[in-house]
PDB file of C-alpha atoms in Angstrom:
ATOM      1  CA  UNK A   1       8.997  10.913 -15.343  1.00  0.00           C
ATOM      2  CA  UNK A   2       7.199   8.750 -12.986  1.00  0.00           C
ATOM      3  CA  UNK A   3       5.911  11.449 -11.112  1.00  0.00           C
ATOM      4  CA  UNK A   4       4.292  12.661 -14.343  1.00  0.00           C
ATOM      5  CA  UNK A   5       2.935   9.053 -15.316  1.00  0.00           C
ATOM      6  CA  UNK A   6       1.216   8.789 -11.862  1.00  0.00           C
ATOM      7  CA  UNK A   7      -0.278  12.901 -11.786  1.00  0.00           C
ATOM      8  CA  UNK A   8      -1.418  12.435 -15.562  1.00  0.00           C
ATOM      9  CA  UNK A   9      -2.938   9.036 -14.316  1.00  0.00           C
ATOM     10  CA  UNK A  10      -4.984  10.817 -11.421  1.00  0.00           C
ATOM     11  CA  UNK A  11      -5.983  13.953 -13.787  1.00  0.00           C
ATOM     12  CA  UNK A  12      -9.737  14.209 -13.889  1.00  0.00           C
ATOM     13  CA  UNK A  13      -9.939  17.164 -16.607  1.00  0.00           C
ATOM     14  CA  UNK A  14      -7.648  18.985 -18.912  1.00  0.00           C
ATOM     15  CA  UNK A  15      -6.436  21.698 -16.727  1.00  0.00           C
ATOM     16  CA  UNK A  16      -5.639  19.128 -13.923  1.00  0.00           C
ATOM     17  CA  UNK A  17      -2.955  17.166 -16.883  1.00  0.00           C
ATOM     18  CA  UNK A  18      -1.991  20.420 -18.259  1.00  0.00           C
ATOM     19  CA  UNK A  19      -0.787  21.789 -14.468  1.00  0.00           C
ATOM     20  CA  UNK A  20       1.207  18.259 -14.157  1.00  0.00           C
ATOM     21  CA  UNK A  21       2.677  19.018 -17.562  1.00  0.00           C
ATOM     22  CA  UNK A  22       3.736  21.552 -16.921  1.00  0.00           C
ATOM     23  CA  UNK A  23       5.803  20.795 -13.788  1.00  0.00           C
ATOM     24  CA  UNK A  24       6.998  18.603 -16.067  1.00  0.00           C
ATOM     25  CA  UNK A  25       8.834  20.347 -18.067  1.00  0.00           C
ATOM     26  CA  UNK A  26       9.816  23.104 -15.941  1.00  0.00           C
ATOM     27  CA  UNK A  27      12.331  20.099 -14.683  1.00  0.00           C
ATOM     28  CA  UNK A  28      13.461  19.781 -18.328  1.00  0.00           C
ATOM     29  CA  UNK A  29      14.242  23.647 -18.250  1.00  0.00           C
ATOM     30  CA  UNK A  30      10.977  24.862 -20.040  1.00  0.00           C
ATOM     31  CA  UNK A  31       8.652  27.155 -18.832  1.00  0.00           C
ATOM     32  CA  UNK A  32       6.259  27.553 -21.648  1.00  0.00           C
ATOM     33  CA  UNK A  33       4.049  24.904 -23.499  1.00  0.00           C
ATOM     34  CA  UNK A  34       1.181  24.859 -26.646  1.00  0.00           C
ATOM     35  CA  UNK A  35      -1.427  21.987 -27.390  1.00  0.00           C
ATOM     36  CA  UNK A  36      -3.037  22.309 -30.714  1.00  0.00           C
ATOM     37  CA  UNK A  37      -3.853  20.368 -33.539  1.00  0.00           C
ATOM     38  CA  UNK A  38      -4.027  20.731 -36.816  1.00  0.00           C
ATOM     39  CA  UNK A  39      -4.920  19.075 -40.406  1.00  0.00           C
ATOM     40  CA  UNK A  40      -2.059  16.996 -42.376  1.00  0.00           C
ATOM     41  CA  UNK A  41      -3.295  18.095 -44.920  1.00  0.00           C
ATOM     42  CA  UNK A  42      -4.843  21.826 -45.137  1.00  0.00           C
ATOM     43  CA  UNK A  43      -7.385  22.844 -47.784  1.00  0.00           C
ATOM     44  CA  UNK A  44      -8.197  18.717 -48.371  1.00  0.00           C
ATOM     45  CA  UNK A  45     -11.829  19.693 -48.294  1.00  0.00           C
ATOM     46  CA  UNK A  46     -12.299  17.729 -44.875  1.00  0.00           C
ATOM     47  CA  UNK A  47     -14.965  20.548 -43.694  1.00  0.00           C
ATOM     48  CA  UNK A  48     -15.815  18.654 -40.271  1.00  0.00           C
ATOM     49  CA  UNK A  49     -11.598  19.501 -39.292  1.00  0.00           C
ATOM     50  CA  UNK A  50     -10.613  22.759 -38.581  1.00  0.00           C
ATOM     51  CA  UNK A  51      -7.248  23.815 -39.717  1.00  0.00           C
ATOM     52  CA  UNK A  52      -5.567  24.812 -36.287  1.00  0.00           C
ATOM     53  CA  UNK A  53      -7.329  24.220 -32.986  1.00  0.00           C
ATOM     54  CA  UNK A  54      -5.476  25.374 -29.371  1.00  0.00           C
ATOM     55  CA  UNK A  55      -6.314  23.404 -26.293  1.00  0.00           C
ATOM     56  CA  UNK A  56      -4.031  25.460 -24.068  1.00  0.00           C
ATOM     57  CA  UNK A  57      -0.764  27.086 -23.665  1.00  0.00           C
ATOM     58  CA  UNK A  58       0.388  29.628 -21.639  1.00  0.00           C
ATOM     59  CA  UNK A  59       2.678  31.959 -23.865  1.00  0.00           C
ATOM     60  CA  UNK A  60       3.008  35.426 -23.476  1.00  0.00           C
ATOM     61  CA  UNK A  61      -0.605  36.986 -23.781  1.00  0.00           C
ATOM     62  CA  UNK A  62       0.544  39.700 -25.880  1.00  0.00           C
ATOM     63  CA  UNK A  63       2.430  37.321 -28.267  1.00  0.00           C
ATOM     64  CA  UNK A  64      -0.912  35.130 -28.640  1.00  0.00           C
ATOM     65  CA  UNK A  65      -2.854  38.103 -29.822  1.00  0.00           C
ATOM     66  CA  UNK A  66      -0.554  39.393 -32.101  1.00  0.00           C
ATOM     67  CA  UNK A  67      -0.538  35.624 -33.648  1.00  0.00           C
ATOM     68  CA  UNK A  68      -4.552  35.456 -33.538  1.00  0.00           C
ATOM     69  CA  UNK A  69      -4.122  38.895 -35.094  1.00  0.00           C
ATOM     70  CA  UNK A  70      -1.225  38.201 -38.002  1.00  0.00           C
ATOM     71  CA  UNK A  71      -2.867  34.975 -38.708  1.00  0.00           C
ATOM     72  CA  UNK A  72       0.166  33.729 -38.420  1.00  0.00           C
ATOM     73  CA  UNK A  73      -0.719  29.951 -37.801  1.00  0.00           C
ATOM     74  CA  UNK A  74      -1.002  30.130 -41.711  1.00  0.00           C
ATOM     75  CA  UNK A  75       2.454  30.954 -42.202  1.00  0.00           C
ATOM     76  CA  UNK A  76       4.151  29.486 -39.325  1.00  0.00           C
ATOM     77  CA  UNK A  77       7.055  26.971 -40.015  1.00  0.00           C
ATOM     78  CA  UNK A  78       6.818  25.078 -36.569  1.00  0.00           C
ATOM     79  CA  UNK A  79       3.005  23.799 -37.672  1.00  0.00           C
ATOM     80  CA  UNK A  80       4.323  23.413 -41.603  1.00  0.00           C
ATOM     81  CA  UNK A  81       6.834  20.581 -40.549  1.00  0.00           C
ATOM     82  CA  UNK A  82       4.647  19.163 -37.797  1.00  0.00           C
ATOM     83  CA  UNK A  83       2.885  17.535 -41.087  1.00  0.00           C
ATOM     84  CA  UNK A  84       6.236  16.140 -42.428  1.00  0.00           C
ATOM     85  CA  UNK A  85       7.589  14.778 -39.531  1.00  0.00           C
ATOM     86  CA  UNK A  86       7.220  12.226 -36.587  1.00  0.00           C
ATOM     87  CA  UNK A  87      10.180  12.967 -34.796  1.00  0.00           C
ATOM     88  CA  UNK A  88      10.962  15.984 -32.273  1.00  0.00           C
ATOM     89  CA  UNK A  89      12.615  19.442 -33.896  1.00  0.00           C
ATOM     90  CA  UNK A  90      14.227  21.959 -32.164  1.00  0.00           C
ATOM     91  CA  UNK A  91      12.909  25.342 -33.995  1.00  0.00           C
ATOM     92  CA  UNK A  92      16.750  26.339 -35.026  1.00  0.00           C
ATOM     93  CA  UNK A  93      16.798  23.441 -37.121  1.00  0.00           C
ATOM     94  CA  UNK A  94      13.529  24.296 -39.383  1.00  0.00           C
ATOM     95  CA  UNK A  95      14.224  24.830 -43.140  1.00  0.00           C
ATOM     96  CA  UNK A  96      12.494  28.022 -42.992  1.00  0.00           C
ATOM     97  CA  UNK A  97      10.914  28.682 -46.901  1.00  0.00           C
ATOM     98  CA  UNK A  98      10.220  32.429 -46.779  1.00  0.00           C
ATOM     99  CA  UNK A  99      10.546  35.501 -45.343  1.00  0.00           C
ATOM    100  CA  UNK A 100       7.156  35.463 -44.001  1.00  0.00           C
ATOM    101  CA  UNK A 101       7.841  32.147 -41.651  1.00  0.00           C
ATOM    102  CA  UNK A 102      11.352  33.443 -40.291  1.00  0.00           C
ATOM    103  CA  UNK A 103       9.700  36.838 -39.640  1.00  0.00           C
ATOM    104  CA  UNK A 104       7.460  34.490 -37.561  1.00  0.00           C
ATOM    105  CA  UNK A 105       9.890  32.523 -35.823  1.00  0.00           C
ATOM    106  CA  UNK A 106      11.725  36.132 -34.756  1.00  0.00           C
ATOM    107  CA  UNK A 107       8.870  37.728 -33.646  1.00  0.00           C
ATOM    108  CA  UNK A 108       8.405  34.658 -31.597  1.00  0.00           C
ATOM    109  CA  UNK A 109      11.790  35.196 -29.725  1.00  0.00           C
ATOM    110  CA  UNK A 110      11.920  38.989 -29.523  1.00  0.00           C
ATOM    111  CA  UNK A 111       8.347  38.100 -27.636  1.00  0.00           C
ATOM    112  CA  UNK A 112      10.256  35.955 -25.116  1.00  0.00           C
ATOM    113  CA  UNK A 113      10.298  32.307 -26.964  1.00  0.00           C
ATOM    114  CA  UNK A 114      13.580  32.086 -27.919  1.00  0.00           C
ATOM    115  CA  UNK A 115      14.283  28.409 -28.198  1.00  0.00           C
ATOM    116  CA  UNK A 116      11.658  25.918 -28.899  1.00  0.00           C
ATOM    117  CA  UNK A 117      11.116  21.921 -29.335  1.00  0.00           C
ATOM    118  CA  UNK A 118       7.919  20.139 -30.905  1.00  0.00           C
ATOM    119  CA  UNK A 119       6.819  16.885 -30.643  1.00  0.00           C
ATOM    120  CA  UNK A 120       4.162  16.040 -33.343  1.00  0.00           C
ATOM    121  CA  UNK A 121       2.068  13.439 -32.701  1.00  0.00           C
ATOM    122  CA  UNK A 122      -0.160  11.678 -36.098  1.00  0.00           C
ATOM    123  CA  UNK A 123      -3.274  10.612 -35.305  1.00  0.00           C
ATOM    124  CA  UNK A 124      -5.679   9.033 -37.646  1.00  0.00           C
ATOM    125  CA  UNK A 125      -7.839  10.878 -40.341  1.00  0.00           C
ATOM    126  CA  UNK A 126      -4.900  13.021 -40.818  1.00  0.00           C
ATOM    127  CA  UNK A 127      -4.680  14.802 -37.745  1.00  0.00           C
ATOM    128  CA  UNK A 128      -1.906  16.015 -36.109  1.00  0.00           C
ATOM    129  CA  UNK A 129      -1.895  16.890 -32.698  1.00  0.00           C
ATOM    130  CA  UNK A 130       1.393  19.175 -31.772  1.00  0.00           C
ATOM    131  CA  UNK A 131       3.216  19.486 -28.050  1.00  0.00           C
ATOM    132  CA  UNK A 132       5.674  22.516 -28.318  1.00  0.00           C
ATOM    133  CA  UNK A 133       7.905  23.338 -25.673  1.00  0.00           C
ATOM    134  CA  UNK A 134      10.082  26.780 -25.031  1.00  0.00           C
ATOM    135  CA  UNK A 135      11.892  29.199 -23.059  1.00  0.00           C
ATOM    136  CA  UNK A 136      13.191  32.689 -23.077  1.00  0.00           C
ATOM    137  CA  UNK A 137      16.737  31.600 -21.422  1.00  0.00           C
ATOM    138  CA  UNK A 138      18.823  31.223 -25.405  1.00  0.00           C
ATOM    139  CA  UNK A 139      21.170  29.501 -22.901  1.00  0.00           C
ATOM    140  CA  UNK A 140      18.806  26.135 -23.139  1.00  0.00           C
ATOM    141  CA  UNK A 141      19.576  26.032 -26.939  1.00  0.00           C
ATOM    142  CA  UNK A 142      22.075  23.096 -26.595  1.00  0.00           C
ATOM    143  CA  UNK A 143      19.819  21.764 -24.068  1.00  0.00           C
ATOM    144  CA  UNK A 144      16.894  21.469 -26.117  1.00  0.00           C
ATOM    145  CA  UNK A 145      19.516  19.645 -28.549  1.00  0.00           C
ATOM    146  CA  UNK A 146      20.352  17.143 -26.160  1.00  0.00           C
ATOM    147  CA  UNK A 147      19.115  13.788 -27.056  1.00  0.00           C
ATOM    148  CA  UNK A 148      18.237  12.852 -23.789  1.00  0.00           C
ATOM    149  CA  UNK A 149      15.819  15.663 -23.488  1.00  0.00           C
ATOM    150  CA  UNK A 150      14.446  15.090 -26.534  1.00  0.00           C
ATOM    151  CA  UNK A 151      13.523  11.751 -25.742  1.00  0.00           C
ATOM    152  CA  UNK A 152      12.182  12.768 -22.309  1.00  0.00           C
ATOM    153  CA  UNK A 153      10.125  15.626 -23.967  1.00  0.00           C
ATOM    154  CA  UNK A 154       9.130  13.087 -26.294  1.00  0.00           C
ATOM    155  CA  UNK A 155       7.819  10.314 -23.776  1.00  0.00           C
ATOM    156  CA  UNK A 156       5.908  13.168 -21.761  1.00  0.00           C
ATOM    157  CA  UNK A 157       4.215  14.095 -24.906  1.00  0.00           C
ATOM    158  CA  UNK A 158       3.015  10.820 -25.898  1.00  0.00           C
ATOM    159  CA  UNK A 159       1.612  10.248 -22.360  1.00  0.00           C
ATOM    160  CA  UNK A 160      -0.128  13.822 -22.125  1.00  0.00           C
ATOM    161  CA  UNK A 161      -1.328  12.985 -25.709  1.00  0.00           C
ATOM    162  CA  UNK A 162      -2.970   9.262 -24.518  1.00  0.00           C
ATOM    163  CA  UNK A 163      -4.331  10.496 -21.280  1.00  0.00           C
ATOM    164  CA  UNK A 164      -6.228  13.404 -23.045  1.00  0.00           C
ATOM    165  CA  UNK A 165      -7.381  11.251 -25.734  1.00  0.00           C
ATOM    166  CA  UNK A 166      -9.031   8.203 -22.657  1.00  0.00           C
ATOM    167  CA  UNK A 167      -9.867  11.886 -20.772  1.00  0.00           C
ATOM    168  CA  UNK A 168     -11.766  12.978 -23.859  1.00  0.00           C
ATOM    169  CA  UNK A 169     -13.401   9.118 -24.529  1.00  0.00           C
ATOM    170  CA  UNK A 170     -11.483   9.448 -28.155  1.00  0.00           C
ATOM    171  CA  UNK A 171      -8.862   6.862 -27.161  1.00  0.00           C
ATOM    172  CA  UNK A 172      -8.934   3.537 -28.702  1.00  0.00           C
ATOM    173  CA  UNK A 173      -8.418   0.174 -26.252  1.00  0.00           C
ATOM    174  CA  UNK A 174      -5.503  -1.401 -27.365  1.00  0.00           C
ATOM    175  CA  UNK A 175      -5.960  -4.668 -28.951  1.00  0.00           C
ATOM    176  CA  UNK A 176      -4.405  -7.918 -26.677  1.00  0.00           C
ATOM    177  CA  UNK A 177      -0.763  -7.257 -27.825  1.00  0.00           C
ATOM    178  CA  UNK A 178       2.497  -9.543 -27.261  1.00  0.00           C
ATOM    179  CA  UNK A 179       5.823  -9.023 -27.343  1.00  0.00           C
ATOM    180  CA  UNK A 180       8.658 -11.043 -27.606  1.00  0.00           C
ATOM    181  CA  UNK A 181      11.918 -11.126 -25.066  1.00  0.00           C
ATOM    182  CA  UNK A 182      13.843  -8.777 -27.185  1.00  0.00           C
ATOM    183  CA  UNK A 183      11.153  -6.459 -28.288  1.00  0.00           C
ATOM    184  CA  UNK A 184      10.276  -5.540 -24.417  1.00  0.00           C
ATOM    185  CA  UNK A 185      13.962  -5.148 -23.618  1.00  0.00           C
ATOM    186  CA  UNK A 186      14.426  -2.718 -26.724  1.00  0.00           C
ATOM    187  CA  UNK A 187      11.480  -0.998 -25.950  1.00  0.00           C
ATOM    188  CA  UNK A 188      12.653  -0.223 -22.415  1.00  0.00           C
ATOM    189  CA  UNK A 189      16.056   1.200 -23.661  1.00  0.00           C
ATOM    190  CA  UNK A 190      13.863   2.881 -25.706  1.00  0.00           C
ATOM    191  CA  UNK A 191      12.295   5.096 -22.893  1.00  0.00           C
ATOM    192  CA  UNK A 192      15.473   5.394 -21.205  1.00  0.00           C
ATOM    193  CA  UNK A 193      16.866   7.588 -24.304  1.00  0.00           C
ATOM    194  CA  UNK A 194      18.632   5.339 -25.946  1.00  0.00           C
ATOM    195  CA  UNK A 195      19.680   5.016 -29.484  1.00  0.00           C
ATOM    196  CA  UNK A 196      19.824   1.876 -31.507  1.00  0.00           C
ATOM    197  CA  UNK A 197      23.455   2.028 -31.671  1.00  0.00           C
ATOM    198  CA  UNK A 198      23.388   2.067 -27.958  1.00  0.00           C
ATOM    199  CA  UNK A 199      20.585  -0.529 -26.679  1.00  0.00           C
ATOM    200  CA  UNK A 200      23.039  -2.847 -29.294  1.00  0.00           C
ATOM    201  CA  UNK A 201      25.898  -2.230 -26.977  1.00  0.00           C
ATOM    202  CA  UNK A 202      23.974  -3.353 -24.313  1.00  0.00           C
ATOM    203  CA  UNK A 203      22.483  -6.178 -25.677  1.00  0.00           C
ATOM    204  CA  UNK A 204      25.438  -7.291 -27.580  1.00  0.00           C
ATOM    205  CA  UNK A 205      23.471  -7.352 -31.199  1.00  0.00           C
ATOM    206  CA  UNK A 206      24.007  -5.540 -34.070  1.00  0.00           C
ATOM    207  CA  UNK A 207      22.043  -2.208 -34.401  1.00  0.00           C
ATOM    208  CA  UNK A 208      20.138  -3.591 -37.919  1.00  0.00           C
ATOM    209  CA  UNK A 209      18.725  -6.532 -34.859  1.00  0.00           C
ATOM    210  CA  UNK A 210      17.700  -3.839 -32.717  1.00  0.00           C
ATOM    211  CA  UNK A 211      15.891  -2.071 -35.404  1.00  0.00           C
ATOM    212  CA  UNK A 212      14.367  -5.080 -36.352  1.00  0.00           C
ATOM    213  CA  UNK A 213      12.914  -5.766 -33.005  1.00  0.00           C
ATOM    214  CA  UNK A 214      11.819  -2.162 -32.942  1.00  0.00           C
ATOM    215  CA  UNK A 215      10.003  -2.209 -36.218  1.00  0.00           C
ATOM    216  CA  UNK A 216       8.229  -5.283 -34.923  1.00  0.00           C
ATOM    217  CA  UNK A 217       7.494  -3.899 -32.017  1.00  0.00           C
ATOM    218  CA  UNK A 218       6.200  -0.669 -33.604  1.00  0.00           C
ATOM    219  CA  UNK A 219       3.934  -2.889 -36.040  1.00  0.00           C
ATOM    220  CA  UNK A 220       2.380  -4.447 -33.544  1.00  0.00           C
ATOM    221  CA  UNK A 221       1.194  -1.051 -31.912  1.00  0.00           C
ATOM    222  CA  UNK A 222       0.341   0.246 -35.212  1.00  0.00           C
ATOM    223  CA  UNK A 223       2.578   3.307 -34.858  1.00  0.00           C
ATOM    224  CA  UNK A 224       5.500   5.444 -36.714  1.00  0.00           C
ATOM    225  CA  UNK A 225       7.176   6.290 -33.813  1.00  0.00           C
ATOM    226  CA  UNK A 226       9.325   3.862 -31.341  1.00  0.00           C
ATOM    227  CA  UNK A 227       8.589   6.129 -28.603  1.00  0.00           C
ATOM    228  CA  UNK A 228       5.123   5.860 -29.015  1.00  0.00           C
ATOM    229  CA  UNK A 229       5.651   1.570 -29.000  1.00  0.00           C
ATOM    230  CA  UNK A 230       7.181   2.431 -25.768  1.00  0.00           C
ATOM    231  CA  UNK A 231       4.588   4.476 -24.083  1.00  0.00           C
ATOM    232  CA  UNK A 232       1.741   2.122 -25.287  1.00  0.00           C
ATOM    233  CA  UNK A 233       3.984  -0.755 -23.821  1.00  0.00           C
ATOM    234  CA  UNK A 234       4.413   0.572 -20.615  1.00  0.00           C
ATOM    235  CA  UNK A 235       0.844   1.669 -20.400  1.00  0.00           C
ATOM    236  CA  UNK A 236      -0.102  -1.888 -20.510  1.00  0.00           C
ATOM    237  CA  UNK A 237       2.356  -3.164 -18.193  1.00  0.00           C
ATOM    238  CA  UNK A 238       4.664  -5.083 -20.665  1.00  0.00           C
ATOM    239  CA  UNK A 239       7.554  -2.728 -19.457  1.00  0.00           C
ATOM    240  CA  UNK A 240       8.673  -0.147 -17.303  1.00  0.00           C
ATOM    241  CA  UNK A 241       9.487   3.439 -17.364  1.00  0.00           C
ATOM    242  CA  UNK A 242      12.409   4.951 -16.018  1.00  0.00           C
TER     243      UNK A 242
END
């Protein structure tokens, strides 16, 4: 993880953060990895926004054509609950809808993506910007389910995600933001992996305290997402990442 914080920090373009990413996860037992974005909201009329946009990946060229071909970013489940969701999914656990988006999600693994995880990330004027993750070994299923890796997968994301947003001059400087005691020790179990039920073991509190801290602590960085809190915290120096 640190390793990642300080390449991502040096990157001077998007293939130099993409080529730490991806060493990145290759230590979390992934080998491929997609950066898009894409509306919240398709067909709300917001012309300027188009409705799926790559910025790289490096899937199986023959399984990116065929997609470009089918159209199949149109039907495909993985982007359809990106705009539902802040949290991290593993693609086994999608409610798929039709037969068109699990004919999708097969041709995805008979092409060599058998297990996947993505990390949506909201961004305002209702984009979404989407980190997926996957491998061809089916053995990493219960991997990708671990919550540990989720988290780590998670915390990557959100620091690819700021560092091409300050790369790209879209980023936002972060207001002068304080937190208190117990807000900067929750947010540091927080990006070690841990759940509220655990960081209140630790601290001895109840998990509603911890959640309150959280929720605080998540206000004050204007975000959904406790990871995120936790990124932006450490970012700023208030605390450290494992």
């Amino acid at each position: 993880m640190r390793e990642f914080i300080e390449e991502s920090g040096q990157a001077s373009d998007l293939a130099d953060l993409v080529e730490s990413f991806e060493r990145a996860i290759r230590r979390l037992n992934f080998e491929h990895y997609s950066f898009s974005y894409c509306v919240a909201k398709p067909n709300s009329g917001a012309a300027s926004q188009p409705e799926h946009r790559v910025l790289a990946l490096n899937y199986p060229s023959h399984w990116v054509e065929h997609y470009r071909d089918q159209d199949y970013f149109r039907r495909d489940p993985v982007i359809r609950h990106a705009r539902a969701t802040v949290a991290p999914y593993q693609w086994t656990e999608l409610p798929v809808q039709c037969d068109r988006e699990l004919l999708v999600l097969q041709e995805a693994s008979d092409a060599g993506l058998r297990e996947g995880l993505a990390i949506p990330i909201h961004e305002p004027w209702g984009r979404v910007f989407l980190a997926t993750l996957a491998t061809k070994q089916a053995q990493t299923s219960q991997r990708a389910a671990d919550a540990q890796v989720q988290i780590q997968a998670h915390v990557l994301a959100v620091i690819f995600h700021s560092r091409y947003s300050a790369l790209c001059g879209a980023q936002a400087q972060d207001p002068l933001i304080g937190l208190t005691p117990r807000e900067s020790e929750c947010l540091g179990w927080v990006a070690q992996g841990k759940s509220s039920w655990d960081i209140g073991q630790l601290m001895a509190v109840s998990e509603h305290t911890v959640n309150f801290h959280l929720k605080n602590a998540m206000r004050k960085f204007d975000t959904a997402s406790r990871v995120t809190a936790a990124v932006r915290a450490a970012s700023l120096g208030l605390i450290e990442l494992p």
